Coordinates of N, CA and C and ligand atoms in Angstrom, one line a residue:
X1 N 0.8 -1.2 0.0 CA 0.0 0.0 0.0 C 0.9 1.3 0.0
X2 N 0.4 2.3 -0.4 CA 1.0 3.1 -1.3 C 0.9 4.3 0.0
X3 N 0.8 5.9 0.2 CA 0.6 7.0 0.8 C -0.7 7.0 0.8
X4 N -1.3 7.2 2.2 CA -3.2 7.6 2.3 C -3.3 9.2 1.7
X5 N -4.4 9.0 1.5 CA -4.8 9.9 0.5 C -4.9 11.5 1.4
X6 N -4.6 12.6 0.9 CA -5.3 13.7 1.8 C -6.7 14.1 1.6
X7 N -7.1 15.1 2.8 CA -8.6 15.1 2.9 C -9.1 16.3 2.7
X8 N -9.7 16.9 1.6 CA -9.4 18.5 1.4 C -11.3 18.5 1.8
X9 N -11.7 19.4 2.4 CA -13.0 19.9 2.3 C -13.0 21.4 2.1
X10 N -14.2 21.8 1.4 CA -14.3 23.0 0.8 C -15.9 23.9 1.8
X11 N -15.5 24.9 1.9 CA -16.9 25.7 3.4 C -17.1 27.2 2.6
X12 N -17.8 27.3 3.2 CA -18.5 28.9 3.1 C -19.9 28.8 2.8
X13 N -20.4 30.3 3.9 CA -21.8 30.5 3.0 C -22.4 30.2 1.7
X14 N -23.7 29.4 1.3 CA -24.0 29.6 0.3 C -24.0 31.0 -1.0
X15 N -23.2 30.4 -1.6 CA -23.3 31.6 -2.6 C -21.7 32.1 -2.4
X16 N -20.9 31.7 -1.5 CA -19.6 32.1 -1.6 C -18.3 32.0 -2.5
X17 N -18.3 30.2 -3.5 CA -17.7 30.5 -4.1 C -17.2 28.9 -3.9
X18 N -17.3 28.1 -3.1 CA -16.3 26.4 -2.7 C -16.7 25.9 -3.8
X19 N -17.7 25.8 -4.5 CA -17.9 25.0 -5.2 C -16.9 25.3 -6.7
X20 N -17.0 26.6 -6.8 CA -16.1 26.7 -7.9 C -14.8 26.5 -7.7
X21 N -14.2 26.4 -6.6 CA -12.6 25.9 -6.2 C -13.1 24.7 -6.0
X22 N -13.7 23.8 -5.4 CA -13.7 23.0 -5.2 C -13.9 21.9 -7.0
X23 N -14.2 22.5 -8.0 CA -14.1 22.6 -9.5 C -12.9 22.4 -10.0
X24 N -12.3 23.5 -9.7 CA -11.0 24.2 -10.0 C -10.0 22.9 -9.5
X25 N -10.1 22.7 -8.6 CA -8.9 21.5 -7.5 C -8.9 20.5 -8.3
X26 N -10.5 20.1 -8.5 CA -10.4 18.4 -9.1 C -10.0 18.7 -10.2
X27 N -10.1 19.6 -11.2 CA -9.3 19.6 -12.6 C -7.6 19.9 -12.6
X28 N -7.3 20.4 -11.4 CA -5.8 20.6 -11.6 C -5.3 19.3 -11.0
X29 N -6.6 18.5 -10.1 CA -5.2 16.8 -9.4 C -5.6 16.3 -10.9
X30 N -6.7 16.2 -11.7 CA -6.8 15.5 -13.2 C -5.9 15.7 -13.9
X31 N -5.1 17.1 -13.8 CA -4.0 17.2 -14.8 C -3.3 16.9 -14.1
X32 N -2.5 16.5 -12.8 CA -1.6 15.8 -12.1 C -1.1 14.7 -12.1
X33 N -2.3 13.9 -12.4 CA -2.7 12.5 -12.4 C -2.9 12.2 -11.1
X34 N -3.1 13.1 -10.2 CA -3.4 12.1 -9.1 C -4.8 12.0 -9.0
X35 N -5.3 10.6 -8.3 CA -6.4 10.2 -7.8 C -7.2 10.5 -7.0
X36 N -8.3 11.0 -7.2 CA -9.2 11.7 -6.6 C -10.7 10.9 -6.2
X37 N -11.4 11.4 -5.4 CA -12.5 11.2 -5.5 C -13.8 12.4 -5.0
X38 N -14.5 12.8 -5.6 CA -15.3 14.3 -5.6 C -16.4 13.8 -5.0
X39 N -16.7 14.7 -3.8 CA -18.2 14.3 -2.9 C -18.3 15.3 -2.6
X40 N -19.9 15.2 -1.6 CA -20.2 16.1 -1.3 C -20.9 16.0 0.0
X41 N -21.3 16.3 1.1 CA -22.7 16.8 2.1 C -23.3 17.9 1.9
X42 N -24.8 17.6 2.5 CA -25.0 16.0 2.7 C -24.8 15.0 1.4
X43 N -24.8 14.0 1.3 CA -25.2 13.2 0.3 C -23.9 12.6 0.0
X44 N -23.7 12.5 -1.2 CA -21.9 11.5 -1.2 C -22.4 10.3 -1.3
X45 N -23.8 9.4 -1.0 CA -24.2 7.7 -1.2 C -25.4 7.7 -1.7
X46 N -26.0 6.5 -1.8 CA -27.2 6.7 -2.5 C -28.1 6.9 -0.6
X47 N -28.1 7.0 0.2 CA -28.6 7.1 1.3 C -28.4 8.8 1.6
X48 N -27.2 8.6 1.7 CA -27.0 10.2 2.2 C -27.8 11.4 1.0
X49 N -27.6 11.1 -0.1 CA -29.0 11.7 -1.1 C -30.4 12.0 -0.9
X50 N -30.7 10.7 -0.6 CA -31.9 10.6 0.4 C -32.3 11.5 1.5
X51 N -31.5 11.6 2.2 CA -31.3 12.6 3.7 C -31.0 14.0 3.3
X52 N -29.9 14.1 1.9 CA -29.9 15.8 1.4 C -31.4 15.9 1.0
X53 N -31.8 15.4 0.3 CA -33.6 16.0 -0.2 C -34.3 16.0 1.0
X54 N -34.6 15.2 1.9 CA -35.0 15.7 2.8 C -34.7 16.7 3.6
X55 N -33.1 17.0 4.0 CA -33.2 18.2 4.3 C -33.0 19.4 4.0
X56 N -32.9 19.5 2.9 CA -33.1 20.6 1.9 C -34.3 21.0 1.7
X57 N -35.4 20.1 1.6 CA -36.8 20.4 1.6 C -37.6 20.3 2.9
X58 N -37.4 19.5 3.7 CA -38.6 19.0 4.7 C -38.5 19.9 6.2
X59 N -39.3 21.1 6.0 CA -39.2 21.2 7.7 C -39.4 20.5 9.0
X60 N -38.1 20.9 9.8 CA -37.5 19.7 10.7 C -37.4 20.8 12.0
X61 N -37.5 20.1 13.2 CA -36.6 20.9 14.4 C -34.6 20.7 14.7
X62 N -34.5 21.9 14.4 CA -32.8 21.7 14.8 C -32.3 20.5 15.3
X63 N -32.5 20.3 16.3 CA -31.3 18.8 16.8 C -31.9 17.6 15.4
X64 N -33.2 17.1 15.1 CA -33.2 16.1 13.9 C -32.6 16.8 12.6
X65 N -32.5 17.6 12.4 CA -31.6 18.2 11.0 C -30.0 17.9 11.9
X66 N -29.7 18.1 12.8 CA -28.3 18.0 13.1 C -28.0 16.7 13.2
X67 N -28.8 15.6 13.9 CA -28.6 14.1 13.6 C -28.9 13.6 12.0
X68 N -29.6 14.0 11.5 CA -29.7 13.7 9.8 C -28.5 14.2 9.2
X69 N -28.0 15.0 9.8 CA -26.5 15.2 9.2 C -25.8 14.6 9.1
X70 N -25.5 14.2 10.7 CA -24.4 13.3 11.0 C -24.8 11.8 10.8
X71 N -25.9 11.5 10.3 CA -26.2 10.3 9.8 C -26.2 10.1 8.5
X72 N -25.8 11.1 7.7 CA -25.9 11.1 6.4 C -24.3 11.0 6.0
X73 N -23.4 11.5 7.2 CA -21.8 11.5 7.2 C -21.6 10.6 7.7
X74 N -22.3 9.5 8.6 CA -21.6 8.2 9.2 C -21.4 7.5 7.6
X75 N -22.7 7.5 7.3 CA -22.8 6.6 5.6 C -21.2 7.0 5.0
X76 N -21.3 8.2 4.8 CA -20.8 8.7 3.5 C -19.0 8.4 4.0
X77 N -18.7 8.6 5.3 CA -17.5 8.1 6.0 C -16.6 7.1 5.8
X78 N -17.9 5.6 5.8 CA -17.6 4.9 6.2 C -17.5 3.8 4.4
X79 N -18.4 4.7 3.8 CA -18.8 3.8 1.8 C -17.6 4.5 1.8
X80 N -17.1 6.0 1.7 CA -16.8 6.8 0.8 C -15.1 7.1 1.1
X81 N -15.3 8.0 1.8 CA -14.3 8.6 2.6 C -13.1 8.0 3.1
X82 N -13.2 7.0 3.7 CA -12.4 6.3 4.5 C -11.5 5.4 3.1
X83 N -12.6 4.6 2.6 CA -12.2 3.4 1.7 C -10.8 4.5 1.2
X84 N -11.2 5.3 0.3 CA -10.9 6.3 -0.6 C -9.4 6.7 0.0
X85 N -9.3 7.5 0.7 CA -8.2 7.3 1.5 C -7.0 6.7 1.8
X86 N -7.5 5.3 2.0 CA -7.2 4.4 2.5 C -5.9 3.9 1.4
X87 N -6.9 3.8 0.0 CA -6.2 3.1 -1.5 C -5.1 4.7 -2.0
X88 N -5.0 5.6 -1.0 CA -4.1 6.2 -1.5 C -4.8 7.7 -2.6
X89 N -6.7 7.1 -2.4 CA -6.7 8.7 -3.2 C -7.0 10.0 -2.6
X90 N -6.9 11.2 -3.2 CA -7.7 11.9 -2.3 C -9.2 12.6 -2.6
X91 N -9.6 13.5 -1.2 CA -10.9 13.6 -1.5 C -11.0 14.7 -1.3
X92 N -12.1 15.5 -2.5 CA -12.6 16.4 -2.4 C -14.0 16.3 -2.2
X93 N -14.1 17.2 -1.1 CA -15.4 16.9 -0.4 C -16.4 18.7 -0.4
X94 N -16.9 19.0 -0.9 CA -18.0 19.5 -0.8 C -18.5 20.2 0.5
X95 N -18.1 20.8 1.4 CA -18.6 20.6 2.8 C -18.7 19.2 3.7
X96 N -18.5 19.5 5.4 CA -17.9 18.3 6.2 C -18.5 18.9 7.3
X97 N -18.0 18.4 8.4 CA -18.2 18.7 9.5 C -18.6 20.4 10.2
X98 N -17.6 21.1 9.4 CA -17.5 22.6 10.1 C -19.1 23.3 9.5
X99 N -19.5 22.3 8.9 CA -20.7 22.9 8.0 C -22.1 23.1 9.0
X100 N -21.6 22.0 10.0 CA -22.6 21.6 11.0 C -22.3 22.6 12.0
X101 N -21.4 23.0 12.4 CA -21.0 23.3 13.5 C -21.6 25.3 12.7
X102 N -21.3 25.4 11.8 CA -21.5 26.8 11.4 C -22.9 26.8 10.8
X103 N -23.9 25.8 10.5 CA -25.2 25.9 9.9 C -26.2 25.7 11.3
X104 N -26.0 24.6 11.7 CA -26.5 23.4 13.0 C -26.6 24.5 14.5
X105 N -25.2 25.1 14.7 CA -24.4 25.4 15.4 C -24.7 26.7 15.4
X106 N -24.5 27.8 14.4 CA -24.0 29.2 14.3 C -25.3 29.4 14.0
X107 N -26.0 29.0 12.9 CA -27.2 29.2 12.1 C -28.7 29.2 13.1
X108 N -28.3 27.9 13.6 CA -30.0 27.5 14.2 C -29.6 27.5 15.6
X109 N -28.5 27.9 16.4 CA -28.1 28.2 18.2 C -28.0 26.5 18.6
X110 N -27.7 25.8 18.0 CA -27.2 24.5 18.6 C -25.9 24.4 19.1
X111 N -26.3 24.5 20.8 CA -25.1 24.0 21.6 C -23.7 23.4 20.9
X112 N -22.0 24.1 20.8 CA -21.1 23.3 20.1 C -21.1 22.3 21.0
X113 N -21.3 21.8 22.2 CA -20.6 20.6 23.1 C -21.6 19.8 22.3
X114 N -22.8 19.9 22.0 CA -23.8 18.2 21.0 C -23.1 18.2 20.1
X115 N -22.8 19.4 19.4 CA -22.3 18.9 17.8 C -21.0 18.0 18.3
X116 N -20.2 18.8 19.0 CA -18.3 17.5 19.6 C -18.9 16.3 19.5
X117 N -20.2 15.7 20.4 CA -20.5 14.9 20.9 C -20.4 13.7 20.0
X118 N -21.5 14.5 18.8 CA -22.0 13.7 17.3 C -20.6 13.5 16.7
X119 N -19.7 14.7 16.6 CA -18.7 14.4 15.7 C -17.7 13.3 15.8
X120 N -17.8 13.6 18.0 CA -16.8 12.4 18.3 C -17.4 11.0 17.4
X121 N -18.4 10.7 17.9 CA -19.4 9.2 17.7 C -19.2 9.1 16.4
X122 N -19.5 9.8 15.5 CA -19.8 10.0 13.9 C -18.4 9.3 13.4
X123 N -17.4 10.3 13.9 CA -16.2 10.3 12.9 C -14.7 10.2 13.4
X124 N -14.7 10.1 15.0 CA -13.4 9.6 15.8 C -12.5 10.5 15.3
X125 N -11.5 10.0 14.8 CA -10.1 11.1 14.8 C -9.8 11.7 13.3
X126 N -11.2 10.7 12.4 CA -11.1 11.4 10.9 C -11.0 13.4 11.1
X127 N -10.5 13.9 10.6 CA -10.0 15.4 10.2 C -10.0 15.5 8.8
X128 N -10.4 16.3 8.4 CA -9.9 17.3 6.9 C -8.8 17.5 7.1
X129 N -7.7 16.9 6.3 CA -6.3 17.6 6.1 C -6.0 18.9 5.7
X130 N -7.3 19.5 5.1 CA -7.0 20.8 4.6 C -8.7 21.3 4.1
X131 N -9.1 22.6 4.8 CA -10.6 22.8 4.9 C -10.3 24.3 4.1
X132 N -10.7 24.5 2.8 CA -10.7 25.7 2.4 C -11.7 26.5 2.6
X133 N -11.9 27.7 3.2 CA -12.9 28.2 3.8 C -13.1 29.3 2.8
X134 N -14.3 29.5 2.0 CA -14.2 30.7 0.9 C -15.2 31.5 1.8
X135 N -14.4 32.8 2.5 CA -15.3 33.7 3.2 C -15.7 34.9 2.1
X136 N -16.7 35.0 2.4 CA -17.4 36.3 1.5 C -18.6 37.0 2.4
X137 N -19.0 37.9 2.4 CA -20.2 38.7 3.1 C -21.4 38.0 2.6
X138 N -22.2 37.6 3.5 CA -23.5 36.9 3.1 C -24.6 37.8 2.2
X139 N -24.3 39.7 2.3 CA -24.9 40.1 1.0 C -24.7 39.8 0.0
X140 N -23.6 39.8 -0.8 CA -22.8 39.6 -1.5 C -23.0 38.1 -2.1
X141 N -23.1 37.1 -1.3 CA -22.8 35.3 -1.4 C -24.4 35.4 -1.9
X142 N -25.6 36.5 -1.0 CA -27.0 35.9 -1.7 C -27.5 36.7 -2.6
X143 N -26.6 37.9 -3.1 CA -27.0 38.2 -4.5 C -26.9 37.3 -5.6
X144 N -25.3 36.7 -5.2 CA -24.8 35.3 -6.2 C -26.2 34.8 -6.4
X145 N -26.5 33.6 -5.1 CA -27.4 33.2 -5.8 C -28.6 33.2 -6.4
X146 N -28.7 34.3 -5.1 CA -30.4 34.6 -6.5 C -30.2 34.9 -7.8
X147 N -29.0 34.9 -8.9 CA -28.9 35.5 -10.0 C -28.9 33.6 -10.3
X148 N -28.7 32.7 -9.7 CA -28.5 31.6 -10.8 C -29.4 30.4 -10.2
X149 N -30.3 30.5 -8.7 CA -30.9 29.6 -9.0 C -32.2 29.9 -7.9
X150 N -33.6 28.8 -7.7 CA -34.1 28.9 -6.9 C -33.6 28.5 -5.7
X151 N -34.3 29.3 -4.4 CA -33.4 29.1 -2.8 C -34.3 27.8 -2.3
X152 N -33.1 26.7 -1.6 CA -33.3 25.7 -0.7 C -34.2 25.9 0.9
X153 N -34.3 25.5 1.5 CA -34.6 25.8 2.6 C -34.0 26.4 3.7
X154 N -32.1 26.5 3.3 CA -31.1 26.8 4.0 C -31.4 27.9 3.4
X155 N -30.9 28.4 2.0 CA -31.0 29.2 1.6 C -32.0 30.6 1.6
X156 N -33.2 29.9 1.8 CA -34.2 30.9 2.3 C -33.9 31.7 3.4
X157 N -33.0 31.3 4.4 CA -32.9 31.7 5.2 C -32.6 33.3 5.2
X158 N -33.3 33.7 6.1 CA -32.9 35.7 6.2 C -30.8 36.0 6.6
X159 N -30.8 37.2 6.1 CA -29.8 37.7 6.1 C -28.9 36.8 7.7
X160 N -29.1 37.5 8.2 CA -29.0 37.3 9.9 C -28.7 35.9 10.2
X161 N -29.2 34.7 9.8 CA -28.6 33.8 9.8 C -27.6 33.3 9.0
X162 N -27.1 33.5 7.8 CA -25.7 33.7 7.5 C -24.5 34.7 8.0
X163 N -25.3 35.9 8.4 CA -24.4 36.5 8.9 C -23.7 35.5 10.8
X164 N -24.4 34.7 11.3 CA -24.2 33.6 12.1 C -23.1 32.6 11.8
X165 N -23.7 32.5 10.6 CA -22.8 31.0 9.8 C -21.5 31.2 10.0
X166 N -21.5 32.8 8.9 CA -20.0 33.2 8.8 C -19.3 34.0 10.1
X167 N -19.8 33.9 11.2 CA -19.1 34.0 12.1 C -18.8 32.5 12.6
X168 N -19.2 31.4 12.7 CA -19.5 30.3 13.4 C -17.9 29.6 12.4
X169 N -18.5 30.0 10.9 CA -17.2 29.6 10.3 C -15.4 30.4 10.8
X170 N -15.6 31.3 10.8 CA -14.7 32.4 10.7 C -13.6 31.7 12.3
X171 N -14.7 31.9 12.9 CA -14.3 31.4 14.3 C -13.7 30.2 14.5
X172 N -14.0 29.1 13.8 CA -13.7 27.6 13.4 C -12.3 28.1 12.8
X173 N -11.6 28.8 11.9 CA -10.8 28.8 11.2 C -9.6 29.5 12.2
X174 N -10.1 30.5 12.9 CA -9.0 30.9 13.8 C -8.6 30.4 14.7
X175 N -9.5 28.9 15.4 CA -9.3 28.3 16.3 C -8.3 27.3 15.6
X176 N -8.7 26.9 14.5 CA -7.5 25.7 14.0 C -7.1 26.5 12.5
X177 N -6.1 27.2 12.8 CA -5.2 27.5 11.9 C -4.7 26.9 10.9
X178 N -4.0 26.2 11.6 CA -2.9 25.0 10.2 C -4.4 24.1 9.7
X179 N -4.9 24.1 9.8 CA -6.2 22.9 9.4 C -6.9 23.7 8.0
X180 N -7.5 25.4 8.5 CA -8.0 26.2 7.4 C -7.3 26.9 6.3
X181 N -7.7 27.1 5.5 CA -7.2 27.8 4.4 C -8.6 28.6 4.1
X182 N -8.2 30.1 4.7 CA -9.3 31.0 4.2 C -8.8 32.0 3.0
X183 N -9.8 32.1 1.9 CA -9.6 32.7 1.4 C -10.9 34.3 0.8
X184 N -10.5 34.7 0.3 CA -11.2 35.8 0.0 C -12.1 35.6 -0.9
X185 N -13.3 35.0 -0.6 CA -14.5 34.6 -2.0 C -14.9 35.8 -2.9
X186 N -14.5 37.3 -2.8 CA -14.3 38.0 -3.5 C -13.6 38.4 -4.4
X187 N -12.4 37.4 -4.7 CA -11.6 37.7 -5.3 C -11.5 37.0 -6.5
X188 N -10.6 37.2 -7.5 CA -10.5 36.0 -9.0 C -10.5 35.2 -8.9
X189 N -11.4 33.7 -9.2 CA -11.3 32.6 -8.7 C -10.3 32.3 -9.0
X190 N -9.0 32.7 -10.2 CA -8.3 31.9 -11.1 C -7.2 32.2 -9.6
X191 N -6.8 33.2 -9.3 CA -6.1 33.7 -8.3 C -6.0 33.1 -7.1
X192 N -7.3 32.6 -6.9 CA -7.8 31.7 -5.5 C -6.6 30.4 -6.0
X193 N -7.4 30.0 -7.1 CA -7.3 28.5 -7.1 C -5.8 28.1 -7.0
X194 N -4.8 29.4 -7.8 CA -3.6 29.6 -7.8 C -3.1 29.4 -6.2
X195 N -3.6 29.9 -5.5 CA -3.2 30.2 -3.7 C -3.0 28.9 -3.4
X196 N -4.2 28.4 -3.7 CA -4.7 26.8 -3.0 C -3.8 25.9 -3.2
X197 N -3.3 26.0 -4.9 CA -2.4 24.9 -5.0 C -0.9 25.1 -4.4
X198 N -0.7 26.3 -4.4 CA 0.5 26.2 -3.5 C 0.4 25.5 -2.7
X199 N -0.2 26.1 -1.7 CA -0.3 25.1 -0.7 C -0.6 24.1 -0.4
X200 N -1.1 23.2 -1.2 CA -1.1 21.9 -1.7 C 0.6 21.2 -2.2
X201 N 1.3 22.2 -2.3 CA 2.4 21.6 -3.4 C 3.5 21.0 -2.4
X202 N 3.6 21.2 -0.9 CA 4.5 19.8 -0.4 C 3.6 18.8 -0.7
X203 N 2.4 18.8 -0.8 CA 1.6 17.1 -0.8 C 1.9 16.5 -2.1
X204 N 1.8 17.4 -3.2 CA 2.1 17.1 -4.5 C 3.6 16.7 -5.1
X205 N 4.4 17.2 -4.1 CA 5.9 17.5 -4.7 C 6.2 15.6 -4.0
X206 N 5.4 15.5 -2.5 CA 5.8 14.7 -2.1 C 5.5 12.9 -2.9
X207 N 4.4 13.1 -3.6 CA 3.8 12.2 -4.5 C 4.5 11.9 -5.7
X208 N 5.4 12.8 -6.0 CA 6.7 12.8 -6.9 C 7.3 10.8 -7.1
Ligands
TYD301 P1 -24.5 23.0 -0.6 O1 -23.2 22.4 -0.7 O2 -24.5 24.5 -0.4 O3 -25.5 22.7 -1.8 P2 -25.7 23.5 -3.1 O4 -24.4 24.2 -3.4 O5 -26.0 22.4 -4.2 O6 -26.8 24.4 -2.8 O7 -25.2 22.3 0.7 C1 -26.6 22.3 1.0 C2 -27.0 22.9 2.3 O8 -26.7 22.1 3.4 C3 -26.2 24.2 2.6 O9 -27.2 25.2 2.7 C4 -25.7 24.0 4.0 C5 -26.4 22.8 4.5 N1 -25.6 22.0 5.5 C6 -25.8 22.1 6.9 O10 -26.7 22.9 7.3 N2 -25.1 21.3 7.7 C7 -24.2 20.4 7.3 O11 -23.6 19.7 8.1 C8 -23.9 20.3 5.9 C9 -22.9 19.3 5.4 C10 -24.7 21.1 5.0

């Protein structure tokens, strides 16, 4: 067996910008040749899909949307994540844990000591090797979307509760430093995506 794979997860407010770095990544490991594998939360299995339509559509009370989470990430952990890893490739993941803690957590006032609780149970000592956090002002992230699509149930959400999130995130990133990579979702994506791979490049140099 060969080097475990690194674990990259991509964060920010809706409308901020991960998904398009999170785009950007998997086409620069494609031209690397390294091995990848692209997910997302919720969802990532044919179960955890299940559990994103529902929570994207179904009104719920806070703690069952935060266990539908973390039950949609035991799945996706344990099919997905782990295997993946394991054979040496890496993953790009769509949102992870900090998503909870800043949606679950920042968004809807869920206690962080339940979310530790879930995370411990959920996911043990798994970590993102590297959590790119695309911060942008939640005006700004829900002008984005209203220009490209209809709003989720998250997304519906009033101003004020993103402006939550992106504190809940903000705050996650300063506490663990070497883990985050924040960047400016206001800026060139091309420029972003430029940033990113630097710092990706002992992992890449090391794969040499
Ligand atoms: P998102 O990746 O933004 O989907 P899309 O870009 O297709 O709209 O994720 C869907 C929503 O799920 C998003 O509004 C944030 C929310 N979410 C949580 O509230 N908690 C979590 O733990 C996760 C993973 C996502």
């Amino acid at each position: 067996m060969g080097m475990r794979g690194k674990f990259l997860t991509f964060e920010g407010v809706d409308g901020a910008g991960k998904t398009t770095q999170c785009d950007a990544l998997a086409q620069a490991l494609t031209a690397r040749g390294v091995p990848f594998v692209r997910t997302r939360e919720p969802g990532g299995t044919p179960l955890g899909e299940e559990l994103r339509g529902l929570l994207l559509q179904r009104a719920m009370e806070p703690i069952t949307e935060a266990l539908l989470m973390f039950a949609a990430r035991r799945e996706h952990i344990v099919a997905v994540i782990e295997p993946a890893l394991a054979q040496g490739r890496w993953v790009l993941c769509d949102r992870f844990t900090d998503a909870s803690y800043a949606y679950q957590g920042g968004g809807r006032g869920l206690d962080a000591a339940r979310l530790d609780t879930l995370a411990q149970w959920v996911q043990g000592a798994l970590q993102p090797d590297l959590t790119v956090l695309a911060d942008v002002a939640p005006e700004l992230a829900q002008a984005r979307r209203a220009r490209v699509r209809e709003a989720d149930r998250f997304e519906a959400e009033a101003l004020e509760f993103f402006l939550r999130v992106r504190a809940a995130y903000q705050a996650r990133a300063h506490a663990e430093p070497d883990r985050f990579f924040v960047i400016d979702g206001a800026r060139s994506p091309e420029e972003v995506t430029a940033e990113i791979l630097q710092r990706l490049d002992p992992w890449l140099e090391a794969r040499q």
